[in-house]
Amino acid sequence: FMKIRKENGYEIRPGADLYEANLEEANLEDAYLNEANLWRANLAGANLKWANLVGADLGGANLEDAYLEKARLGRADLREANLVGANLKWANLEDAYLVGANLREADLGEASLYKANLREADLREASLYKANLREADLLGANLGGADLGRAYLREADLREANLVGANLKWAN
């Protein structure tokens, strides 16, 4: 039995329709939002630590400075989402769709981006230290100044990616 939470008057539950919802700075720690519709939702500065967002639609959502440490975002759709300065340390983004997402200065340290689609994503100055990018699609991604130290890049597609000033020390 799962208690349905309310936040800013919105029901927080799996499959919830939160289209364009305003959840700025909301406390959604450990929330179950798997398969939820969060298209263009405002989650700027929200606490989503440990949140379950598996298969959620976060296309065009504002997650600037959001706290997503250890969040589960496998298969989530984050196309063109704003994740500037977001904390995604240890997050699970396996098979996530991040085409055109803005991840400037985001912290993806030790995150799993296995098979993630990051085509044309902006990862300038982002930290991908020890991140798992195995089989990730980074075609045309901007990794200028990004920290890829100790990142796992086996079979990742880095064609046409910008790696100017990126740290690849001990990456493999």
mmCIF file of C-alpha atoms in Angstrom:
data_model
loop_
_atom_site.group_PDB
_atom_site.id
_atom_site.type_symbol
_atom_site.label_atom_id
_atom_site.label_comp_id
_atom_site.label_asym_id
_atom_site.label_seq_id
_atom_site.Cartn_x
_atom_site.Cartn_y
_atom_site.Cartn_z
ATOM 1 C CA PHE A 1 0.000 0.000 0.000
ATOM 2 C CA MET A 2 1.455 3.303 -1.081
ATOM 3 C CA LYS A 3 0.332 6.557 0.413
ATOM 4 C CA ILE A 4 -0.534 9.126 -2.235
ATOM 5 C CA ARG A 5 1.349 12.322 -1.590
ATOM 6 C CA LYS A 6 0.159 15.826 -2.332
ATOM 7 C CA GLU A 7 2.611 18.566 -3.266
ATOM 8 C CA ASN A 8 1.510 22.069 -4.357
ATOM 9 C CA GLY A 9 -1.990 20.593 -4.761
ATOM 10 C CA TYR A 10 -0.769 17.911 -7.198
ATOM 11 C CA GLU A 11 -1.150 14.163 -6.632
ATOM 12 C CA ILE A 12 2.304 12.547 -6.615
ATOM 13 C CA ARG A 13 1.897 8.950 -7.750
ATOM 14 C CA PRO A 14 2.939 6.558 -10.535
ATOM 15 C CA GLY A 15 1.420 7.521 -13.890
ATOM 16 C CA ALA A 16 0.283 10.927 -12.605
ATOM 17 C CA ASP A 17 -0.592 13.581 -15.190
ATOM 18 C CA LEU A 18 1.564 16.527 -14.151
ATOM 19 C CA TYR A 19 1.717 18.247 -17.528
ATOM 20 C CA GLU A 20 3.199 21.758 -17.048
ATOM 21 C CA ALA A 21 2.832 21.358 -13.255
ATOM 22 C CA ASN A 22 4.612 23.888 -11.055
ATOM 23 C CA LEU A 23 6.671 21.880 -8.574
ATOM 24 C CA GLU A 24 9.485 24.396 -8.170
ATOM 25 C CA GLU A 25 11.553 23.617 -5.056
ATOM 26 C CA ALA A 26 9.081 20.865 -4.102
ATOM 27 C CA ASN A 27 10.247 18.115 -1.741
ATOM 28 C CA LEU A 28 9.764 14.946 -3.794
ATOM 29 C CA GLU A 29 12.397 12.845 -2.061
ATOM 30 C CA ASP A 30 11.710 9.124 -2.580
ATOM 31 C CA ALA A 31 8.584 9.942 -4.650
ATOM 32 C CA TYR A 32 7.064 7.333 -6.973
ATOM 33 C CA LEU A 33 6.567 9.095 -10.306
ATOM 34 C CA ASN A 34 7.344 6.192 -12.615
ATOM 35 C CA GLU A 35 5.603 6.537 -16.015
ATOM 36 C CA ALA A 36 4.303 9.990 -14.939
ATOM 37 C CA ASN A 37 3.641 12.752 -17.464
ATOM 38 C CA LEU A 38 5.862 15.654 -16.411
ATOM 39 C CA TRP A 39 6.084 17.200 -19.871
ATOM 40 C CA ARG A 40 7.261 20.843 -19.521
ATOM 41 C CA ALA A 41 6.839 20.662 -15.719
ATOM 42 C CA ASN A 42 8.754 23.157 -13.575
ATOM 43 C CA LEU A 43 10.921 21.184 -11.144
ATOM 44 C CA ALA A 44 13.641 23.823 -10.753
ATOM 45 C CA GLY A 45 15.427 23.380 -7.422
ATOM 46 C CA ALA A 46 13.204 20.417 -6.505
ATOM 47 C CA ASN A 47 14.477 17.641 -4.220
ATOM 48 C CA LEU A 48 14.111 14.379 -6.170
ATOM 49 C CA LYS A 49 16.668 12.333 -4.243
ATOM 50 C CA TRP A 50 15.941 8.600 -4.637
ATOM 51 C CA ALA A 51 12.821 9.446 -6.685
ATOM 52 C CA ASN A 52 11.480 6.777 -9.032
ATOM 53 C CA LEU A 53 11.074 8.437 -12.446
ATOM 54 C CA VAL A 54 11.491 5.252 -14.505
ATOM 55 C CA GLY A 55 9.811 5.708 -17.888
ATOM 56 C CA ALA A 56 8.577 9.203 -16.949
ATOM 57 C CA ASP A 57 8.042 11.854 -19.632
ATOM 58 C CA LEU A 58 10.125 14.879 -18.667
ATOM 59 C CA GLY A 59 10.428 16.330 -22.161
ATOM 60 C CA GLY A 60 11.073 20.077 -22.036
ATOM 61 C CA ALA A 61 10.906 20.030 -18.218
ATOM 62 C CA ASN A 62 12.807 22.593 -16.142
ATOM 63 C CA LEU A 63 15.079 20.727 -13.711
ATOM 64 C CA GLU A 64 17.625 23.518 -13.260
ATOM 65 C CA ASP A 65 19.561 23.045 -9.999
ATOM 66 C CA ALA A 66 17.317 20.086 -9.111
ATOM 67 C CA TYR A 67 18.657 17.516 -6.629
ATOM 68 C CA LEU A 68 18.426 14.105 -8.320
ATOM 69 C CA GLU A 69 21.083 12.197 -6.414
ATOM 70 C CA LYS A 70 20.464 8.434 -6.720
ATOM 71 C CA ALA A 71 17.241 9.087 -8.679
ATOM 72 C CA ARG A 72 15.979 6.317 -10.953
ATOM 73 C CA LEU A 73 15.512 7.706 -14.466
ATOM 74 C CA GLY A 74 15.891 4.568 -16.567
ATOM 75 C CA ARG A 75 14.013 4.863 -19.922
ATOM 76 C CA ALA A 76 12.893 8.395 -18.949
ATOM 77 C CA ASP A 77 12.295 10.897 -21.759
ATOM 78 C CA LEU A 78 14.291 14.043 -21.006
ATOM 79 C CA ARG A 79 14.423 15.465 -24.523
ATOM 80 C CA GLU A 80 15.320 19.165 -24.478
ATOM 81 C CA ALA A 81 14.997 19.237 -20.691
ATOM 82 C CA ASN A 82 16.846 21.948 -18.740
ATOM 83 C CA LEU A 83 19.188 20.211 -16.280
ATOM 84 C CA VAL A 84 21.660 23.091 -15.874
ATOM 85 C CA GLY A 85 23.537 22.664 -12.592
ATOM 86 C CA ALA A 86 21.442 19.631 -11.600
ATOM 87 C CA ASN A 87 22.903 17.090 -9.158
ATOM 88 C CA LEU A 88 22.577 13.645 -10.777
ATOM 89 C CA LYS A 89 25.306 11.899 -8.767
ATOM 90 C CA TRP A 90 24.833 8.126 -8.727
ATOM 91 C CA ALA A 91 21.597 8.520 -10.725
ATOM 92 C CA ASN A 92 20.410 5.701 -12.973
ATOM 93 C CA LEU A 93 19.838 7.081 -16.492
ATOM 94 C CA GLU A 94 20.140 3.769 -18.328
ATOM 95 C CA ASP A 95 18.413 3.872 -21.731
ATOM 96 C CA ALA A 96 17.242 7.445 -20.982
ATOM 97 C CA TYR A 97 16.438 9.754 -23.913
ATOM 98 C CA LEU A 98 18.351 13.018 -23.453
ATOM 99 C CA VAL A 99 18.464 14.308 -27.042
ATOM 100 C CA GLY A 100 19.090 18.067 -27.013
ATOM 101 C CA ALA A 101 19.031 18.219 -23.204
ATOM 102 C CA ASN A 102 20.929 21.026 -21.477
ATOM 103 C CA LEU A 103 23.218 19.491 -18.843
ATOM 104 C CA ARG A 104 25.676 22.384 -18.530
ATOM 105 C CA GLU A 105 27.563 22.228 -15.237
ATOM 106 C CA ALA A 106 25.460 19.242 -14.127
ATOM 107 C CA ASP A 107 27.044 16.711 -11.758
ATOM 108 C CA LEU A 108 26.723 13.214 -13.253
ATOM 109 C CA GLY A 109 29.529 11.757 -11.128
ATOM 110 C CA GLU A 110 29.279 7.952 -10.997
ATOM 111 C CA ALA A 111 25.902 8.063 -12.767
ATOM 112 C CA SER A 112 24.937 5.193 -15.055
ATOM 113 C CA LEU A 113 24.217 6.401 -18.595
ATOM 114 C CA TYR A 114 24.473 2.923 -20.131
ATOM 115 C CA LYS A 115 22.870 3.021 -23.610
ATOM 116 C CA ALA A 116 21.567 6.577 -22.951
ATOM 117 C CA ASN A 117 20.824 8.749 -25.976
ATOM 118 C CA LEU A 118 22.661 12.063 -25.503
ATOM 119 C CA ARG A 119 22.717 13.195 -29.133
ATOM 120 C CA GLU A 120 23.254 16.955 -29.449
ATOM 121 C CA ALA A 121 23.144 17.285 -25.638
ATOM 122 C CA ASP A 122 24.966 20.221 -24.037
ATOM 123 C CA LEU A 123 27.347 18.814 -21.415
ATOM 124 C CA ARG A 124 29.756 21.758 -21.257
ATOM 125 C CA GLU A 125 31.599 21.924 -17.908
ATOM 126 C CA ALA A 126 29.558 18.933 -16.660
ATOM 127 C CA SER A 127 31.133 16.390 -14.310
ATOM 128 C CA LEU A 128 30.965 12.834 -15.648
ATOM 129 C CA TYR A 129 33.669 11.607 -13.275
ATOM 130 C CA LYS A 130 33.528 7.791 -13.079
ATOM 131 C CA ALA A 131 30.232 7.827 -15.024
ATOM 132 C CA ASN A 132 29.227 4.707 -16.960
ATOM 133 C CA LEU A 133 28.728 5.789 -20.580
ATOM 134 C CA ARG A 134 29.021 2.320 -22.091
ATOM 135 C CA GLU A 135 27.215 2.207 -25.472
ATOM 136 C CA ALA A 136 25.937 5.765 -24.901
ATOM 137 C CA ASP A 137 25.084 7.789 -28.013
ATOM 138 C CA LEU A 138 26.949 11.113 -27.783
ATOM 139 C CA LEU A 139 26.800 11.948 -31.483
ATOM 140 C CA GLY A 140 27.244 15.714 -31.853
ATOM 141 C CA ALA A 141 27.168 16.258 -28.079
ATOM 142 C CA ASN A 142 29.035 19.243 -26.642
ATOM 143 C CA LEU A 143 31.444 18.018 -23.952
ATOM 144 C CA GLY A 144 33.633 21.135 -23.978
ATOM 145 C CA GLY A 145 35.416 21.475 -20.631
ATOM 146 C CA ALA A 146 33.593 18.434 -19.221
ATOM 147 C CA ASP A 147 35.255 16.162 -16.652
ATOM 148 C CA LEU A 148 35.281 12.605 -18.026
ATOM 149 C CA GLY A 149 38.011 11.462 -15.635
ATOM 150 C CA ARG A 150 37.785 7.698 -15.054
ATOM 151 C CA ALA A 151 34.576 7.580 -17.130
ATOM 152 C CA TYR A 152 33.713 4.279 -18.798
ATOM 153 C CA LEU A 153 33.295 5.004 -22.516
ATOM 154 C CA ARG A 154 33.497 1.516 -24.048
ATOM 155 C CA GLU A 155 31.493 1.415 -27.323
ATOM 156 C CA ALA A 156 30.192 4.971 -26.762
ATOM 157 C CA ASP A 157 29.564 6.936 -29.969
ATOM 158 C CA LEU A 158 31.547 10.181 -29.773
ATOM 159 C CA ARG A 159 31.416 11.063 -33.488
ATOM 160 C CA GLU A 160 31.145 14.810 -34.099
ATOM 161 C CA ALA A 161 31.231 15.414 -30.334
ATOM 162 C CA ASN A 162 33.076 18.496 -29.067
ATOM 163 C CA LEU A 163 35.748 17.407 -26.565
ATOM 164 C CA VAL A 164 37.746 20.670 -26.513
ATOM 165 C CA GLY A 165 39.181 21.166 -23.040
ATOM 166 C CA ALA A 166 37.540 17.987 -21.732
ATOM 167 C CA ASN A 167 39.414 15.941 -19.099
ATOM 168 C CA LEU A 168 39.719 12.318 -20.242
ATOM 169 C CA LYS A 169 42.351 11.279 -17.699
ATOM 170 C CA TRP A 170 42.073 7.565 -16.883
ATOM 171 C CA ALA A 171 38.883 7.295 -18.983
ATOM 172 C CA ASN A 172 38.472 3.995 -20.809
#
